[in-house]
Coordinates of C-alpha atoms (C1' of nucleotides) in Angstrom, one line a residue:
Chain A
X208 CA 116.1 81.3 53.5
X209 CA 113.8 80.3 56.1
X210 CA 109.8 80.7 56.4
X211 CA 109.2 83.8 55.3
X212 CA 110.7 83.4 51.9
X213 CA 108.8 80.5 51.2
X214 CA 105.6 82.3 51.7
X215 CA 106.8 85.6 49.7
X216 CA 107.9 82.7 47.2
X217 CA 104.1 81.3 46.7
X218 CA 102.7 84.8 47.1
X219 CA 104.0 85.9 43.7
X220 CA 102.2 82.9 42.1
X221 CA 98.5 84.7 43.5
X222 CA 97.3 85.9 46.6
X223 CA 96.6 83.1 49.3
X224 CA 95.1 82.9 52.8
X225 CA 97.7 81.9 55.8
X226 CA 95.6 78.4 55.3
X227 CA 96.4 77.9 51.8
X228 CA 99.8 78.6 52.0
X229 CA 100.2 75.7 54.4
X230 CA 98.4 73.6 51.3
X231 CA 101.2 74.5 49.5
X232 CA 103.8 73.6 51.9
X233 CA 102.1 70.4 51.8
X234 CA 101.5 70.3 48.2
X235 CA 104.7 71.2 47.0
X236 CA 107.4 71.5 49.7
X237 CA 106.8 68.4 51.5
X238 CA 109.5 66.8 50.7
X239 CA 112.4 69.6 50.7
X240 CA 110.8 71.8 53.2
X241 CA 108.3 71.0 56.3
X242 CA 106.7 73.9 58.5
X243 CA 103.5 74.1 60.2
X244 CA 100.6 76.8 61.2
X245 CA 102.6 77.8 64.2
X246 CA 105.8 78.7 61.3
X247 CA 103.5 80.0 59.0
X248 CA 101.2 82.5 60.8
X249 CA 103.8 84.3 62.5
X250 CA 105.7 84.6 59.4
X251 CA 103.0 86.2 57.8
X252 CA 102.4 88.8 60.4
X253 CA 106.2 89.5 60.2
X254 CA 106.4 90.0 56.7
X255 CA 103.0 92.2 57.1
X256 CA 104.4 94.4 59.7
X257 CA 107.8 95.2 57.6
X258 CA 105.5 95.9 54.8
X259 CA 106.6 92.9 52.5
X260 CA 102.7 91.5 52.4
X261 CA 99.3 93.1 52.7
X262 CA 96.4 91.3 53.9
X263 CA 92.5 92.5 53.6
X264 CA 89.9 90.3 55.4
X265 CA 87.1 89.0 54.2
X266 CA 84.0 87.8 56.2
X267 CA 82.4 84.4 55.6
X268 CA 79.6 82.5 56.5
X269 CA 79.2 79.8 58.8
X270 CA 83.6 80.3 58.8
X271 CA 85.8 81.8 60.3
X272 CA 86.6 85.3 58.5
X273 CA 89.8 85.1 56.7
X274 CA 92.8 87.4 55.8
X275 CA 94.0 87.0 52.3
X276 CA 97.5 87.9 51.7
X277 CA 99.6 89.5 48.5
X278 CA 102.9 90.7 47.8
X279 CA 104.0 94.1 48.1
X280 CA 106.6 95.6 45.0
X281 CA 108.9 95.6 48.1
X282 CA 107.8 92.2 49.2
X283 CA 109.4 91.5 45.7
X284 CA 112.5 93.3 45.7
X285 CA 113.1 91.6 49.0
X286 CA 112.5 87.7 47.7
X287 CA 114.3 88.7 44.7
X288 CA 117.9 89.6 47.0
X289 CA 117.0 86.9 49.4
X290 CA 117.4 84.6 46.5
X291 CA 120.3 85.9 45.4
X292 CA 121.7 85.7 48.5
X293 CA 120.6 82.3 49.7
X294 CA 123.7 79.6 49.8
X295 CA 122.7 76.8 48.8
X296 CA 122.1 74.1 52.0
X297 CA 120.9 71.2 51.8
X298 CA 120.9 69.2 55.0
X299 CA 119.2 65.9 56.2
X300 CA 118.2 65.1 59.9
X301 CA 117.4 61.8 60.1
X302 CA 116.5 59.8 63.2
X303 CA 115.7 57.2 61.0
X304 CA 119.2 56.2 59.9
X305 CA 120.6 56.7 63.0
X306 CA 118.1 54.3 64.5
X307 CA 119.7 52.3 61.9
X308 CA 123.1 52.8 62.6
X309 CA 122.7 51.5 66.2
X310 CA 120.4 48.8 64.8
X311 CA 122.9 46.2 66.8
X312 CA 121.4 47.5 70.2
X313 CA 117.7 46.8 68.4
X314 CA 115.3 43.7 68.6
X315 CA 115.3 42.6 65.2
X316 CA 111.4 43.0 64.8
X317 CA 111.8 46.7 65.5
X318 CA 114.5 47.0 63.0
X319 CA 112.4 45.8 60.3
X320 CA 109.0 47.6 61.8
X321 CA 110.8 50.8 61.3
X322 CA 111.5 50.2 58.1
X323 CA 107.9 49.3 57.6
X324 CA 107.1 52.8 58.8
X325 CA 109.8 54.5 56.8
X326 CA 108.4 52.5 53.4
X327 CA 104.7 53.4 54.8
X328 CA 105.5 57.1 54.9
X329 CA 107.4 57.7 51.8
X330 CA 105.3 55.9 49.2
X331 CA 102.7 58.7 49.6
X332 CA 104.8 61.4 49.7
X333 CA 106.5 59.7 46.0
X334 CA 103.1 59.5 44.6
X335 CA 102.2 63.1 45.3
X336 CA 105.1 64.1 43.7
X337 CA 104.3 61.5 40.8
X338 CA 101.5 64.3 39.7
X339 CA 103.8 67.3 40.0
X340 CA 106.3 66.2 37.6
X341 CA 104.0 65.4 34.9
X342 CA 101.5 68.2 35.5
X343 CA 102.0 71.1 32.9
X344 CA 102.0 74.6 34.0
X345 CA 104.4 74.7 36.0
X346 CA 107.8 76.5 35.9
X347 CA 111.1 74.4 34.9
X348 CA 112.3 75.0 38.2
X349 CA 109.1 73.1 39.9
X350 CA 109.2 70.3 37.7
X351 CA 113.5 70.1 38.6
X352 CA 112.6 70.1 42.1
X353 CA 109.8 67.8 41.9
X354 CA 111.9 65.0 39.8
X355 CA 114.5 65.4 42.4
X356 CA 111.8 64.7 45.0
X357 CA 110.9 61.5 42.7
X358 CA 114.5 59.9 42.3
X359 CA 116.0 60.6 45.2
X360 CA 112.5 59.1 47.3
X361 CA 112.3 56.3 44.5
X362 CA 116.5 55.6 45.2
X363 CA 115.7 55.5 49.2
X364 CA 112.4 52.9 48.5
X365 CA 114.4 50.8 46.6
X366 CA 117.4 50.8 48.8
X367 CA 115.1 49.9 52.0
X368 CA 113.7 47.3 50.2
X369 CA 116.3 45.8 48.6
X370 CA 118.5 45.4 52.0
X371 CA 115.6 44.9 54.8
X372 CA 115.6 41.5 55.2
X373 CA 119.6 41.0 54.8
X374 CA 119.8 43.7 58.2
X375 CA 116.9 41.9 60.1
X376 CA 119.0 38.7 59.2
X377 CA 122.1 39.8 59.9
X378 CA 120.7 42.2 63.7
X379 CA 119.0 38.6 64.5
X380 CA 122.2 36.3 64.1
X381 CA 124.3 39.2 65.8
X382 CA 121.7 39.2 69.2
X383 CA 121.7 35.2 68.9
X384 CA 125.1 35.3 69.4
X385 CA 125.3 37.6 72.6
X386 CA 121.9 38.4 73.8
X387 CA 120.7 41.1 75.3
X388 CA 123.5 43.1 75.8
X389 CA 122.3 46.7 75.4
X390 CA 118.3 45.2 73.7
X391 CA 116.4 43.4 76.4
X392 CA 116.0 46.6 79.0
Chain B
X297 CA 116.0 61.5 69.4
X298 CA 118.8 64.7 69.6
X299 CA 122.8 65.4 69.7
X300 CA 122.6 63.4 73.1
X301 CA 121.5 60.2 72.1
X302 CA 124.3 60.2 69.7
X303 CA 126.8 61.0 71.7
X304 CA 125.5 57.8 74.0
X305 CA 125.9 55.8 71.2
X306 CA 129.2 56.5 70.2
X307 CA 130.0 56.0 73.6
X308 CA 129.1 52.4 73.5
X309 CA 131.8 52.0 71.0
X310 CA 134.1 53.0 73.9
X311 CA 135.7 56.0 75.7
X312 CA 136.4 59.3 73.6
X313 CA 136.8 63.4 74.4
X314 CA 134.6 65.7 72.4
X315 CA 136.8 66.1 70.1
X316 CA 136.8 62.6 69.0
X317 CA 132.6 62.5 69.1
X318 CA 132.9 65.9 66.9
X319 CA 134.7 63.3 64.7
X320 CA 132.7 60.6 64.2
X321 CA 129.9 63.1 63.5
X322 CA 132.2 63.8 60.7
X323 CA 132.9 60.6 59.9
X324 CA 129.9 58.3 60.4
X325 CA 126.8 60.9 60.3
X326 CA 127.2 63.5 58.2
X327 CA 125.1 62.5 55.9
X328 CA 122.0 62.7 58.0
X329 CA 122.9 64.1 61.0
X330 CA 124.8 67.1 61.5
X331 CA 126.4 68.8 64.6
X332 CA 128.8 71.2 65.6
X333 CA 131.1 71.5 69.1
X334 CA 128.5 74.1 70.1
X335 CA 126.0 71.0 70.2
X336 CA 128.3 68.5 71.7
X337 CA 129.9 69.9 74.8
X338 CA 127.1 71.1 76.0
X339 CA 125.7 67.8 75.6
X340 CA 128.2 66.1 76.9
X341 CA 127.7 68.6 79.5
X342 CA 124.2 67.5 80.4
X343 CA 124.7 63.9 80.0
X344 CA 127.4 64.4 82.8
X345 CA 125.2 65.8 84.9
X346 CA 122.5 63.4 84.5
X347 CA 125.1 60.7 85.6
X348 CA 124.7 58.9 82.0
X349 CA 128.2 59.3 81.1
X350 CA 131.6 59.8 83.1
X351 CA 134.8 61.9 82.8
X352 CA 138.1 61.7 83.2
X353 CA 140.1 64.4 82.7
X354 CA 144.4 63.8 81.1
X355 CA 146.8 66.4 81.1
X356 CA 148.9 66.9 77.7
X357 CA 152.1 68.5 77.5
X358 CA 152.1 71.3 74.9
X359 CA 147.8 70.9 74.1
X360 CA 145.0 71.7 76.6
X361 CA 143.7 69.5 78.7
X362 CA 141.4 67.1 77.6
X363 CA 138.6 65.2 79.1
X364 CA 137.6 61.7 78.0
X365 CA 134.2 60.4 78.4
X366 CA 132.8 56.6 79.3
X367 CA 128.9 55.7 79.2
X368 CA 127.8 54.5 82.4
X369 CA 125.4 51.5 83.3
X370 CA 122.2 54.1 83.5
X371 CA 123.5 55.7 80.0
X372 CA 123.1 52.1 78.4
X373 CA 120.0 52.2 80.1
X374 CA 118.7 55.5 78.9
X375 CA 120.3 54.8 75.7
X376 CA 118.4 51.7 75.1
X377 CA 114.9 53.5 76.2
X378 CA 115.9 56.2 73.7
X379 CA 115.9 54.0 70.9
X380 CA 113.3 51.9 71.6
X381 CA 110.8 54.5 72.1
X382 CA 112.2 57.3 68.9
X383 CA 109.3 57.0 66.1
X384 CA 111.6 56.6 62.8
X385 CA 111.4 60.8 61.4
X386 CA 113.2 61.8 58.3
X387 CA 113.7 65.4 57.1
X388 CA 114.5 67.4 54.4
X389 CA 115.5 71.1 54.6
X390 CA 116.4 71.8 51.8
X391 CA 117.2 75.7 50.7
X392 CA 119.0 74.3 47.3
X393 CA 115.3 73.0 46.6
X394 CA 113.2 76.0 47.3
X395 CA 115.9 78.3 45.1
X396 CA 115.4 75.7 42.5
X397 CA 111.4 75.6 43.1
X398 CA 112.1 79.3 42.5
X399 CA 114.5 78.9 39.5
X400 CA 112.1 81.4 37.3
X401 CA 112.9 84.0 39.6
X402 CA 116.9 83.8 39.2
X403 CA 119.1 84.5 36.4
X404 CA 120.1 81.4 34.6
X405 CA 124.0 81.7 35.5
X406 CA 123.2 81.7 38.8
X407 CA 120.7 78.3 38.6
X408 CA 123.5 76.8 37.0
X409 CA 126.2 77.9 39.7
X410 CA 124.1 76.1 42.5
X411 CA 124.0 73.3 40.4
X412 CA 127.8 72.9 40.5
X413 CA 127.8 73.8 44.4
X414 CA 125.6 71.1 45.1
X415 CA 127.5 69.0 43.1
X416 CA 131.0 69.9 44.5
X417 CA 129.3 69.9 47.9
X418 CA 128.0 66.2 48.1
X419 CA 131.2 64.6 45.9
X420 CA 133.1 64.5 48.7
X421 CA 130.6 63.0 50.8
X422 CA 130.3 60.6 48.6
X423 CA 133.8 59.4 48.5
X424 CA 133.7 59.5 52.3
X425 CA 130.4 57.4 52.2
X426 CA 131.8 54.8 49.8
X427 CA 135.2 53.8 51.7
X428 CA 132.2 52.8 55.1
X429 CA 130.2 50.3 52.8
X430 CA 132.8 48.4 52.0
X431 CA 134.8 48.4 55.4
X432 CA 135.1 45.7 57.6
X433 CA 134.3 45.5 61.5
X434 CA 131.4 47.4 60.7
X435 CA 128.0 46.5 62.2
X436 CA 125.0 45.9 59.7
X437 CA 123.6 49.0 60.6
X438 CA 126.4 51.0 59.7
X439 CA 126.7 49.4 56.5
X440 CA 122.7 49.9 56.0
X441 CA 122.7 53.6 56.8
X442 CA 126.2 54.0 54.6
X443 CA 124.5 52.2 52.1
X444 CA 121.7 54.4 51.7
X445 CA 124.0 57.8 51.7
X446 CA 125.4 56.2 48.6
X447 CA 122.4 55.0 46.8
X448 CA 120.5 58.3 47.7
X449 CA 123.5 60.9 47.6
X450 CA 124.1 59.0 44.3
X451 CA 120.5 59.1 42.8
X452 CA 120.8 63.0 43.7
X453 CA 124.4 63.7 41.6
X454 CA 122.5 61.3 38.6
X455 CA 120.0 63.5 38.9
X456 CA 121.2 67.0 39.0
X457 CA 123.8 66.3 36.1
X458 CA 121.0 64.6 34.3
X459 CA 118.7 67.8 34.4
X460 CA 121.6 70.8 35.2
X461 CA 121.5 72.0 31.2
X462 CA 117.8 71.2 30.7
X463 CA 117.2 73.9 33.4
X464 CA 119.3 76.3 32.7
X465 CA 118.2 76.5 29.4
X466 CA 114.3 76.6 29.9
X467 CA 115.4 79.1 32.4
X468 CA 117.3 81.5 30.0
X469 CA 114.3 80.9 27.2
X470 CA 111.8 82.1 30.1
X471 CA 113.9 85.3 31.3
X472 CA 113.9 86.1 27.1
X473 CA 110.5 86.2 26.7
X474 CA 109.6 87.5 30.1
X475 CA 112.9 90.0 31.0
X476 CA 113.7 90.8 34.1
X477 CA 110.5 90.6 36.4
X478 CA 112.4 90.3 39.1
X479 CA 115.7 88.7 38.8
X480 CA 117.2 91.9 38.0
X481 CA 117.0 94.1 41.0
Chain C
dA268 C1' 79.1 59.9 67.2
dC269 C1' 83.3 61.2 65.3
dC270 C1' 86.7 62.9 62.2
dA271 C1' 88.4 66.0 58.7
dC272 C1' 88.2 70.5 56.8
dC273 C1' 88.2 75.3 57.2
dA274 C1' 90.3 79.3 59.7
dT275 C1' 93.4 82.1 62.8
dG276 C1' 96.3 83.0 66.2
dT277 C1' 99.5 83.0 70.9
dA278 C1' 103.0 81.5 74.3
dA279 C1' 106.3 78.7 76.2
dA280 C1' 109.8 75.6 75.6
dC281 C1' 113.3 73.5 73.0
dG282 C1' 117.2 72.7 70.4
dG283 C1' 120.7 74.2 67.6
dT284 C1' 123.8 77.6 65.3
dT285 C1' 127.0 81.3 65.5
dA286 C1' 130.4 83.9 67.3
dC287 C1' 133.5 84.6 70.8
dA288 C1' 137.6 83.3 73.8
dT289 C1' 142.3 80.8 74.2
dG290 C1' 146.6 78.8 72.5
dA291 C1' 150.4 75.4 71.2
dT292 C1' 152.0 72.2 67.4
dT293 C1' 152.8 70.6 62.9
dA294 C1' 152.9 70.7 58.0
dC295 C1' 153.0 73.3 53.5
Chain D
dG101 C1' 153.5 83.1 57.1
dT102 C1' 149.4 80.5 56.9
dA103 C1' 146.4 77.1 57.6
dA104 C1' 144.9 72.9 59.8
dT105 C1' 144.8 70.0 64.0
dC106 C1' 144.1 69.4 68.7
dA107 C1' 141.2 70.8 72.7
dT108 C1' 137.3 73.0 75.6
dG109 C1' 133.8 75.8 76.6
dT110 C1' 130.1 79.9 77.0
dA111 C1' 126.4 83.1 75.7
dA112 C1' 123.4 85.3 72.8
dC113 C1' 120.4 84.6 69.3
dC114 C1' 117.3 82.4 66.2
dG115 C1' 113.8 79.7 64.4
dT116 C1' 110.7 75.9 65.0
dT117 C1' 107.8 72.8 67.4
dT118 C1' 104.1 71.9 70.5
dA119 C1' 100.3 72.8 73.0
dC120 C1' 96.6 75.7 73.8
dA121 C1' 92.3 78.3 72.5
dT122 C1' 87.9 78.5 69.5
dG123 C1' 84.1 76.8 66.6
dG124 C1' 80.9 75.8 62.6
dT125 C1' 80.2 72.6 58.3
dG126 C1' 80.0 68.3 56.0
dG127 C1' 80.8 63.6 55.3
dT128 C1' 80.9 58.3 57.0

DNA sequence: ACCACCATGTAAACGGTTACATGATTAC
DNA sequence: GTAATCATGTAACCGTTTACATGGTGGT
């Protein structure tokens, strides 16, 4: 499951443009699943040329032409086994907490500035997703993934906030103690 | 921020093989930040040859050879510059999302098998997570990045238990009205 | 003036996963 | 007998990220 799915995914919900399918990364992946123009547009030209997707361009105005894109019956067959298929994964990378796990080598005010950036970030991305899990229309299966999206940020929020100031405390006593052991370069 | 900085810091904790970085890995990250030996020795590897960390190798009767690494003065160094200059990134990949964004698209036994993987998959993680919060000898940081495993892992497994039969059923109502678009090939 | 939006693509570099290769010990 | 643990490494492959390349429109 990788790219490529995710765009044969969107194209059975109506044709898109390589542009709009991004939107919908944005839109409704963002928090499960990131990938940019330089993911998507060779995906698409991959699916094209196995004949998964067609694409027929249409000129504009004052724009650069575009290429809309639609799924092929064998575009469908092949999501269809894909899902099937797909173990489920589900795997984090976070530089974040393991900033945080060596927050002893730290100053404390870029312990708690991280934080700041981490709170700054997500509270956007929750409010986004806010709209999705109220908005009708949509399949179960968005709305599931969407209220995941809202707990799990809403549970990570909460837990930042709650325990920032007892680490900034706690990283600030601890370089008090022995300064600058690792910190200070 | 990669498999390299890590291994530095777990080095500052003192002198281990591979092996016993593969481990903590395990142990300490594997909530949000995952890595195999095909990651490791090769940056252990590299961080040799930079001059960032030392080896010494130990003969063992009846097991190969092992080699057991130290940081050195410039690896603190590095080390420190790493973390000082990371920006704080977070993400996601999720493919137990996207086939649950998809849900529609799948027949219901099957949305309610990945349910029960994802559940059986971050249980034991869980456990694991829970015996670090409340260990001594930890630093703050540890506790705050095993703390946040727990509360997020833990909003996640509220969650999906929460919704599992909800989605499953809407599911099976859709795939009545609606058979077999695609799910069945 | 400058930035965001619309719109598509390529190429190189990077980092990580997977599979392969080897092999003795210990516990079930 | 079968699996897990200890122990190291390589090589090919895969997918993504980043930077480059181009350029008009519309809003502040």
């Amino acid at each position: 499951m990788d790219v490529k799915t995710l765009c044969l995914g969107v194209l059975t919900e109506g044709d898109k443009t390589g542009y709009e399918i991004k939107r919908c990364f944005e839109d409704a992946f963002s928090h499960f699943f990131v990938a940019g123009f330089g993911s998507i547009y060779p995906a698409l030209a991959e699916l094209s040329r196995r004949g998964l997707v067609t694409s027929r361009g249409v000129e504009q105005e004052g724009r650069p032409d575009k290429k809309i894109y639609s799924i092929t019956p064998e575009g469908e067959r092949a999501l269809a086994a894909e899902l099937a298929g797909t173990p489920p994964r589900h795997k984090v990378r976070s530089q974040f907490l393991a900033l945080m796990y060596f927050a002893h080598l730290l100053p404390p005010e870029r312990v708690a500035g991280i934080i700041d950036q981490m709170i700054a970030q997500w509270e956007p991305t929750v409010a986004k997703i806010e709209g999705c899990v109220t908005a009708e229309q949509l399949t179960p299966g968005m709305r599931f993934a969407a209220g995941y999206g809202r707990a799990v940020l809403g549970a990570a929020l909460a837990y930042v906030r709650a325990n920032k100031e007892d680490l900034v405390r706690e990283v600030a006593a601890a370089t008090d103690r022995e300064p600058l052991a690792l910190a200070g370069e």
